[in-house]
């Protein structure tokens, strides 16, 4: 028997459809200067200190005396200690033994569901939602309950009045850019502890947070150690989308059915994973030093300049939006009641600008649109000047 749950996945994946429409337009209009503000990938290079660490690690492997074979599946001690020190910069104390080094958030969140009953779990998904969470739950045959995110709650959902087993949260959020404050996140932690749910917390964009009341980790919230797992990567923090490196933190206090989820996860990793490459772990270690973070933050500051270019235009037009302030994403309401794909086609065909239709992230994303800040300053400026001049 095969896993027929794979057949539940959408055939026309959001970004595949965007690519198809874009390619058709470019072929038909080779003279038009198309600007992409829909891409969720970074464009700035990795930090010099990070690159040097990776290069030096590769050089080590060319010499017998410094060559290395298989590393520990959960990550080298010095890499886990680097993550521990990084948490401490936010006043959060964790044990290095609670940290696992991996290849990135996508892989870890998709794989951690191995710990849960494939058919018996009830999963809460905010809608709109990053497609990975939904796809993973569908593949696992889990029961999905969607929580509506909308203008009324500023796309920050509150806990329901019924129980669940697993909750996916992402803050700052992809796609909406909205970020929980401490009070809002405390409500979710209290809910999870009350009903026995486990929160899978995607923390990919925490380095973009500027508001003091928005925590950089769910473990800044009292009670989180008994109900949450946190996943982070250097993809957006330090431009590692090609390099691939990340980490997760599962507290020792997180126990369900009398079993430590940390122990189960590390058993899973030592059985089905051979560990992250030595070179990328050296890159992670270097990035999380004060100098590495200083250099990486230069790119984040660059992207934040693009935030202002985008939000200044939206403010002038009086369009509702979330995100930007604590996030590289801006989630805007389509003007004049347009649907998401109508907005996409208008921007592409009239202004030669590409964004992401909100409905691709879920039913409640209809009528909204995502712009990203990851293109160059010059191209972002040109794209927003086109939007600013256009009479919608």
GROMACS .gro file of C-alpha atoms in nm:
model
  392
    1UNK     CA    1   0.000   0.000   0.000
    2UNK     CA    2   0.121   0.351  -0.077
    3UNK     CA    3   0.046   0.671   0.112
    4UNK     CA    4  -0.250   0.804  -0.085
    5UNK     CA    5  -0.249   1.117   0.127
    6UNK     CA    6   0.001   1.259  -0.121
    7UNK     CA    7  -0.285   1.277  -0.372
    8UNK     CA    8  -0.451   1.537  -0.146
    9UNK     CA    9  -0.181   1.791  -0.226
   10UNK     CA   10  -0.275   2.062  -0.475
   11UNK     CA   11  -0.158   1.992  -0.828
   12UNK     CA   12  -0.115   2.360  -0.913
   13UNK     CA   13   0.120   2.473  -0.642
   14UNK     CA   14   0.112   2.848  -0.579
   15UNK     CA   15   0.465   2.930  -0.688
   16UNK     CA   16   0.445   2.698  -0.988
   17UNK     CA   17   0.142   2.890  -1.114
   18UNK     CA   18   0.316   3.223  -1.053
   19UNK     CA   19   0.616   3.100  -1.252
   20UNK     CA   20   0.394   2.980  -1.537
   21UNK     CA   21   0.209   3.311  -1.573
   22UNK     CA   22   0.530   3.509  -1.540
   23UNK     CA   23   0.715   3.302  -1.799
   24UNK     CA   24   0.429   3.342  -2.045
   25UNK     CA   25   0.434   3.719  -1.999
   26UNK     CA   26   0.812   3.746  -2.034
   27UNK     CA   27   0.813   3.540  -2.354
   28UNK     CA   28   0.540   3.758  -2.502
   29UNK     CA   29   0.695   4.084  -2.380
   30UNK     CA   30   1.075   4.053  -2.389
   31UNK     CA   31   1.113   4.431  -2.386
   32UNK     CA   32   0.938   4.481  -2.051
   33UNK     CA   33   1.146   4.521  -1.735
   34UNK     CA   34   0.982   4.280  -1.488
   35UNK     CA   35   1.050   4.337  -1.118
   36UNK     CA   36   0.991   4.056  -0.869
   37UNK     CA   37   0.855   4.145  -0.527
   38UNK     CA   38   0.700   3.805  -0.473
   39UNK     CA   39   1.013   3.604  -0.409
   40UNK     CA   40   1.068   3.481  -0.054
   41UNK     CA   41   1.437   3.421  -0.118
   42UNK     CA   42   1.719   3.649  -0.008
   43UNK     CA   43   1.941   3.837  -0.252
   44UNK     CA   44   2.221   3.975  -0.033
   45UNK     CA   45   2.544   3.770   0.012
   46UNK     CA   46   2.642   3.586   0.327
   47UNK     CA   47   2.871   3.761   0.575
   48UNK     CA   48   3.245   3.756   0.513
   49UNK     CA   49   3.318   3.604   0.853
   50UNK     CA   50   3.071   3.325   0.774
   51UNK     CA   51   3.219   3.255   0.431
   52UNK     CA   52   3.569   3.244   0.577
   53UNK     CA   53   3.462   2.990   0.839
   54UNK     CA   54   3.307   2.766   0.572
   55UNK     CA   55   3.613   2.796   0.346
   56UNK     CA   56   3.848   2.716   0.635
   57UNK     CA   57   3.636   2.414   0.726
   58UNK     CA   58   3.661   2.281   0.370
   59UNK     CA   59   4.038   2.337   0.377
   60UNK     CA   60   4.060   2.130   0.697
   61UNK     CA   61   3.909   1.836   0.511
   62UNK     CA   62   4.194   1.836   0.259
   63UNK     CA   63   4.453   1.745   0.525
   64UNK     CA   64   4.485   1.408   0.693
   65UNK     CA   65   4.545   1.555   1.037
   66UNK     CA   66   4.230   1.769   1.031
   67UNK     CA   67   4.004   1.550   0.817
   68UNK     CA   68   3.670   1.450   0.971
   69UNK     CA   69   3.426   1.171   0.897
   70UNK     CA   70   3.069   1.141   1.020
   71UNK     CA   71   2.974   1.399   1.281
   72UNK     CA   72   2.716   1.366   1.559
   73UNK     CA   73   2.364   1.341   1.418
   74UNK     CA   74   2.227   1.608   1.653
   75UNK     CA   75   2.511   1.851   1.581
   76UNK     CA   76   2.860   1.921   1.710
   77UNK     CA   77   2.879   2.038   2.071
   78UNK     CA   78   3.041   2.367   1.972
   79UNK     CA   79   2.759   2.441   1.725
   80UNK     CA   80   2.494   2.372   1.987
   81UNK     CA   81   2.685   2.587   2.236
   82UNK     CA   82   2.685   2.870   1.980
   83UNK     CA   83   2.305   2.850   1.961
   84UNK     CA   84   2.283   2.842   2.339
   85UNK     CA   85   2.490   3.162   2.360
   86UNK     CA   86   2.267   3.323   2.099
   87UNK     CA   87   1.957   3.250   2.308
   88UNK     CA   88   2.131   3.406   2.607
   89UNK     CA   89   2.162   3.737   2.420
   90UNK     CA   90   1.783   3.760   2.459
   91UNK     CA   91   1.799   3.661   2.826
   92UNK     CA   92   1.679   3.306   2.754
   93UNK     CA   93   1.866   3.022   2.920
   94UNK     CA   94   1.859   2.685   2.745
   95UNK     CA   95   2.065   2.370   2.774
   96UNK     CA   96   2.287   2.280   2.478
   97UNK     CA   97   2.153   1.925   2.508
   98UNK     CA   98   1.807   2.060   2.417
   99UNK     CA   99   1.933   2.194   2.084
  100UNK     CA  100   1.957   1.997   1.760
  101UNK     CA  101   2.139   2.125   1.450
  102UNK     CA  102   1.977   2.057   1.114
  103UNK     CA  103   1.949   2.182   0.757
  104UNK     CA  104   1.668   2.432   0.806
  105UNK     CA  105   1.318   2.490   0.933
  106UNK     CA  106   1.135   2.332   0.642
  107UNK     CA  107   1.300   1.995   0.686
  108UNK     CA  108   1.274   1.996   1.066
  109UNK     CA  109   0.907   2.094   1.085
  110UNK     CA  110   0.817   1.841   0.817
  111UNK     CA  111   1.012   1.568   0.995
  112UNK     CA  112   0.912   1.640   1.355
  113UNK     CA  113   0.559   1.522   1.277
  114UNK     CA  114   0.707   1.170   1.285
  115UNK     CA  115   0.665   1.202   1.662
  116UNK     CA  116   0.287   1.231   1.644
  117UNK     CA  117   0.010   0.984   1.561
  118UNK     CA  118  -0.020   1.004   1.184
  119UNK     CA  119  -0.396   0.963   1.166
  120UNK     CA  120  -0.513   1.055   1.511
  121UNK     CA  121  -0.389   1.410   1.563
  122UNK     CA  122  -0.600   1.723   1.545
  123UNK     CA  123  -0.392   2.008   1.404
  124UNK     CA  124  -0.472   2.378   1.430
  125UNK     CA  125  -0.359   2.581   1.129
  126UNK     CA  126  -0.397   2.958   1.108
  127UNK     CA  127  -0.533   3.056   0.766
  128UNK     CA  128  -0.368   3.210   0.562
  129UNK     CA  129  -0.074   2.982   0.628
  130UNK     CA  130   0.268   2.887   0.494
  131UNK     CA  131   0.193   2.595   0.255
  132UNK     CA  132   0.440   2.353   0.420
  133UNK     CA  133   0.232   2.315   0.736
  134UNK     CA  134  -0.083   2.221   0.548
  135UNK     CA  135   0.100   1.988   0.310
  136UNK     CA  136   0.272   1.803   0.594
  137UNK     CA  137  -0.054   1.758   0.785
  138UNK     CA  138  -0.230   1.631   0.474
  139UNK     CA  139   0.047   1.380   0.400
  140UNK     CA  140   0.027   1.256   0.759
  141UNK     CA  141  -0.349   1.214   0.736
  142UNK     CA  142  -0.411   1.442   1.031
  143UNK     CA  143  -0.737   1.622   1.100
  144UNK     CA  144  -0.690   1.990   1.015
  145UNK     CA  145  -0.892   2.270   1.173
  146UNK     CA  146  -0.834   2.613   1.025
  147UNK     CA  147  -0.834   2.925   1.241
  148UNK     CA  148  -0.943   3.232   1.048
  149UNK     CA  149  -0.701   3.523   1.037
  150UNK     CA  150  -0.850   3.846   0.908
  151UNK     CA  151  -0.860   4.224   0.940
  152UNK     CA  152  -1.065   4.199   1.258
  153UNK     CA  153  -0.782   4.024   1.443
  154UNK     CA  154  -0.504   4.189   1.239
  155UNK     CA  155  -0.414   3.842   1.111
  156UNK     CA  156  -0.310   3.730   1.461
  157UNK     CA  157  -0.540   3.445   1.568
  158UNK     CA  158  -0.650   3.378   1.925
  159UNK     CA  159  -0.687   3.030   2.078
  160UNK     CA  160  -1.017   2.849   2.021
  161UNK     CA  161  -1.252   2.721   2.290
  162UNK     CA  162  -1.185   2.355   2.204
  163UNK     CA  163  -0.886   2.126   2.237
  164UNK     CA  164  -0.625   2.016   1.984
  165UNK     CA  165  -0.304   1.813   1.968
  166UNK     CA  166  -0.070   2.025   1.755
  167UNK     CA  167  -0.065   2.400   1.683
  168UNK     CA  168   0.143   2.565   1.411
  169UNK     CA  169   0.245   2.922   1.489
  170UNK     CA  170   0.481   3.148   1.293
  171UNK     CA  171   0.575   3.491   1.428
  172UNK     CA  172   0.666   3.717   1.258
  173UNK     CA  173   0.435   3.544   1.018
  174UNK     CA  174   0.482   3.428   0.663
  175UNK     CA  175   0.283   3.538   0.464
  176UNK     CA  176   0.115   3.816   0.666
  177UNK     CA  177   0.418   3.970   0.840
  178UNK     CA  178   0.213   4.008   1.159
  179UNK     CA  179   0.394   3.942   1.489
  180UNK     CA  180   0.255   3.834   1.825
  181UNK     CA  181   0.322   4.053   2.126
  182UNK     CA  182   0.393   3.895   2.463
  183UNK     CA  183   0.034   3.902   2.581
  184UNK     CA  184  -0.095   3.737   2.263
  185UNK     CA  185   0.171   3.468   2.268
  186UNK     CA  186   0.107   3.407   2.637
  187UNK     CA  187  -0.255   3.325   2.549
  188UNK     CA  188  -0.137   3.051   2.313
  189UNK     CA  189   0.108   2.909   2.567
  190UNK     CA  190  -0.162   2.902   2.834
  191UNK     CA  191  -0.401   2.735   2.590
  192UNK     CA  192  -0.150   2.466   2.493
  193UNK     CA  193  -0.070   2.385   2.854
  194UNK     CA  194  -0.441   2.372   2.941
  195UNK     CA  195  -0.542   2.129   2.664
  196UNK     CA  196  -0.213   1.938   2.633
  197UNK     CA  197  -0.131   2.062   2.283
  198UNK     CA  198   0.219   2.098   2.140
  199UNK     CA  199   0.309   2.425   1.968
  200UNK     CA  200   0.539   2.398   1.665
  201UNK     CA  201   0.684   2.750   1.659
  202UNK     CA  202   0.841   2.871   1.334
  203UNK     CA  203   1.082   3.147   1.434
  204UNK     CA  204   1.251   3.209   1.098
  205UNK     CA  205   1.209   3.588   1.095
  206UNK     CA  206   1.285   3.682   1.456
  207UNK     CA  207   1.593   3.880   1.357
  208UNK     CA  208   1.365   4.131   1.181
  209UNK     CA  209   1.176   4.216   1.503
  210UNK     CA  210   1.212   4.574   1.620
  211UNK     CA  211   0.923   4.611   1.867
  212UNK     CA  212   1.031   4.547   2.225
  213UNK     CA  213   0.695   4.387   2.307
  214UNK     CA  214   0.737   4.119   2.039
  215UNK     CA  215   0.949   3.833   2.180
  216UNK     CA  216   1.237   3.687   1.978
  217UNK     CA  217   1.155   3.338   2.105
  218UNK     CA  218   0.850   3.162   2.239
  219UNK     CA  219   1.070   3.062   2.534
  220UNK     CA  220   1.061   3.421   2.652
  221UNK     CA  221   0.702   3.338   2.754
  222UNK     CA  222   0.640   3.174   3.095
  223UNK     CA  223   0.515   2.818   3.059
  224UNK     CA  224   0.645   2.766   2.705
  225UNK     CA  225   0.899   2.504   2.809
  226UNK     CA  226   0.622   2.256   2.884
  227UNK     CA  227   0.433   2.295   2.557
  228UNK     CA  228   0.649   2.427   2.271
  229UNK     CA  229   0.915   2.332   2.020
  230UNK     CA  230   1.098   2.613   1.841
  231UNK     CA  231   1.250   2.599   1.494
  232UNK     CA  232   1.491   2.852   1.350
  233UNK     CA  233   1.734   2.879   1.063
  234UNK     CA  234   1.993   3.115   0.920
  235UNK     CA  235   1.813   3.140   0.586
  236UNK     CA  236   1.670   3.486   0.647
  237UNK     CA  237   1.892   3.577   0.944
  238UNK     CA  238   2.214   3.541   0.747
  239UNK     CA  239   2.134   3.456   0.384
  240UNK     CA  240   2.169   3.078   0.420
  241UNK     CA  241   1.897   2.980   0.173
  242UNK     CA  242   2.160   2.809  -0.043
  243UNK     CA  243   2.393   2.702   0.237
  244UNK     CA  244   2.111   2.544   0.443
  245UNK     CA  245   2.161   2.546   0.819
  246UNK     CA  246   1.922   2.567   1.111
  247UNK     CA  247   1.848   2.449   1.460
  248UNK     CA  248   1.560   2.359   1.686
  249UNK     CA  249   1.506   2.370   2.059
  250UNK     CA  250   1.292   2.115   2.244
  251UNK     CA  251   1.287   2.159   2.624
  252UNK     CA  252   1.336   1.865   2.856
  253UNK     CA  253   1.009   1.957   3.028
  254UNK     CA  254   0.807   1.888   2.710
  255UNK     CA  255   0.655   1.550   2.791
  256UNK     CA  256   0.347   1.382   2.645
  257UNK     CA  257   0.209   1.039   2.741
  258UNK     CA  258   0.497   1.014   2.986
  259UNK     CA  259   0.757   1.040   2.710
  260UNK     CA  260   1.014   1.316   2.649
  261UNK     CA  261   0.963   1.465   2.302
  262UNK     CA  262   1.327   1.574   2.304
  263UNK     CA  263   1.436   1.214   2.347
  264UNK     CA  264   1.198   1.096   2.073
  265UNK     CA  265   1.321   1.366   1.834
  266UNK     CA  266   1.685   1.287   1.891
  267UNK     CA  267   1.611   0.917   1.850
  268UNK     CA  268   1.442   1.003   1.522
  269UNK     CA  269   1.739   1.208   1.405
  270UNK     CA  270   1.999   0.947   1.497
  271UNK     CA  271   1.795   0.686   1.308
  272UNK     CA  272   1.693   0.873   0.992
  273UNK     CA  273   1.951   1.154   0.959
  274UNK     CA  274   2.330   1.159   0.942
  275UNK     CA  275   2.370   1.515   1.066
  276UNK     CA  276   2.430   1.856   0.912
  277UNK     CA  277   2.756   1.904   0.717
  278UNK     CA  278   3.063   2.005   0.917
  279UNK     CA  279   3.124   2.308   0.695
  280UNK     CA  280   2.777   2.456   0.740
  281UNK     CA  281   2.796   2.406   1.116
  282UNK     CA  282   3.120   2.604   1.120
  283UNK     CA  283   2.935   2.869   0.922
  284UNK     CA  284   2.654   2.868   1.179
  285UNK     CA  285   2.903   2.900   1.463
  286UNK     CA  286   3.073   3.198   1.298
  287UNK     CA  287   2.743   3.368   1.214
  288UNK     CA  288   2.623   3.355   1.574
  289UNK     CA  289   2.930   3.540   1.704
  290UNK     CA  290   2.892   3.914   1.773
  291UNK     CA  291   3.088   3.998   1.457
  292UNK     CA  292   2.897   3.748   1.248
  293UNK     CA  293   2.564   3.889   1.362
  294UNK     CA  294   2.684   4.244   1.303
  295UNK     CA  295   2.773   4.161   0.944
  296UNK     CA  296   2.452   3.964   0.888
  297UNK     CA  297   2.243   4.247   1.030
  298UNK     CA  298   2.377   4.478   0.760
  299UNK     CA  299   2.168   4.279   0.512
  300UNK     CA  300   1.861   4.291   0.735
  301UNK     CA  301   1.898   4.668   0.759
  302UNK     CA  302   1.921   4.677   0.379
  303UNK     CA  303   1.592   4.488   0.347
  304UNK     CA  304   1.432   4.720   0.603
  305UNK     CA  305   1.508   5.013   0.374
  306UNK     CA  306   1.291   4.834   0.119
  307UNK     CA  307   1.016   4.803   0.379
  308UNK     CA  308   0.994   5.182   0.397
  309UNK     CA  309   0.979   5.213   0.019
  310UNK     CA  310   0.679   4.980   0.011
  311UNK     CA  311   0.488   5.100   0.317
  312UNK     CA  312   0.527   5.469   0.228
  313UNK     CA  313   0.337   5.406  -0.096
  314UNK     CA  314   0.071   5.194   0.076
  315UNK     CA  315   0.023   5.466   0.338
  316UNK     CA  316  -0.020   5.732   0.071
  317UNK     CA  317  -0.279   5.520  -0.105
  318UNK     CA  318  -0.457   5.443   0.221
  319UNK     CA  319  -0.441   5.066   0.173
  320UNK     CA  320  -0.472   4.835   0.473
  321UNK     CA  321  -0.168   4.617   0.538
  322UNK     CA  322   0.011   4.418   0.805
  323UNK     CA  323   0.380   4.335   0.837
  324UNK     CA  324   0.688   4.527   0.741
  325UNK     CA  325   0.778   4.668   1.080
  326UNK     CA  326   0.889   4.334   1.227
  327UNK     CA  327   0.903   4.132   0.908
  328UNK     CA  328   1.037   4.121   0.551
  329UNK     CA  329   0.680   4.063   0.428
  330UNK     CA  330   0.401   4.313   0.366
  331UNK     CA  331   0.047   4.176   0.343
  332UNK     CA  332  -0.191   4.422   0.179
  333UNK     CA  333  -0.560   4.430   0.103
  334UNK     CA  334  -0.626   4.441  -0.270
  335UNK     CA  335  -0.787   4.773  -0.369
  336UNK     CA  336  -1.143   4.810  -0.497
  337UNK     CA  337  -1.247   4.462  -0.389
  338UNK     CA  338  -1.014   4.286  -0.632
  339UNK     CA  339  -0.947   3.917  -0.589
  340UNK     CA  340  -0.592   3.801  -0.526
  341UNK     CA  341  -0.523   3.663  -0.874
  342UNK     CA  342  -0.686   3.970  -1.032
  343UNK     CA  343  -0.432   4.180  -0.845
  344UNK     CA  344  -0.151   3.954  -0.963
  345UNK     CA  345  -0.254   3.980  -1.328
  346UNK     CA  346  -0.300   4.357  -1.309
  347UNK     CA  347   0.042   4.418  -1.156
  348UNK     CA  348   0.209   4.180  -1.401
  349UNK     CA  349   0.038   4.296  -1.719
  350UNK     CA  350   0.009   4.668  -1.647
  351UNK     CA  351   0.305   4.746  -1.420
  352UNK     CA  352   0.537   4.449  -1.481
  353UNK     CA  353   0.561   4.383  -1.107
  354UNK     CA  354   0.528   4.036  -0.954
  355UNK     CA  355   0.385   3.969  -0.609
  356UNK     CA  356   0.215   3.671  -0.446
  357UNK     CA  357  -0.165   3.621  -0.444
  358UNK     CA  358  -0.289   3.584  -0.087
  359UNK     CA  359  -0.543   3.316  -0.173
  360UNK     CA  360  -0.252   3.084  -0.248
  361UNK     CA  361  -0.191   3.072   0.127
  362UNK     CA  362  -0.546   2.970   0.212
  363UNK     CA  363  -0.914   3.052   0.180
  364UNK     CA  364  -0.893   3.352   0.411
  365UNK     CA  365  -0.611   3.501   0.207
  366UNK     CA  366  -0.851   3.582  -0.074
  367UNK     CA  367  -0.855   3.953  -0.149
  368UNK     CA  368  -0.503   4.002  -0.010
  369UNK     CA  369  -0.157   4.014  -0.160
  370UNK     CA  370   0.200   3.962  -0.036
  371UNK     CA  371   0.498   4.175  -0.127
  372UNK     CA  372   0.850   4.098  -0.010
  373UNK     CA  373   1.150   4.318   0.059
  374UNK     CA  374   1.420   4.085  -0.071
  375UNK     CA  375   1.490   4.250  -0.406
  376UNK     CA  376   1.743   4.528  -0.451
  377UNK     CA  377   1.673   4.877  -0.322
  378UNK     CA  378   1.680   5.018  -0.675
  379UNK     CA  379   1.435   4.765  -0.818
  380UNK     CA  380   1.204   4.790  -0.517
  381UNK     CA  381   1.202   5.169  -0.555
  382UNK     CA  382   1.118   5.145  -0.925
  383UNK     CA  383   0.840   4.892  -0.864
  384UNK     CA  384   0.677   5.104  -0.594
  385UNK     CA  385   0.700   5.417  -0.810
  386UNK     CA  386   0.502   5.232  -1.076
  387UNK     CA  387   0.239   5.128  -0.819
  388UNK     CA  388   0.230   5.479  -0.673
  389UNK     CA  389   0.157   5.637  -1.012
  390UNK     CA  390  -0.110   5.388  -1.116
  391UNK     CA  391  -0.479   5.473  -1.062
  392UNK     CA  392  -0.638   5.158  -0.923
   0.00000   0.00000   0.00000
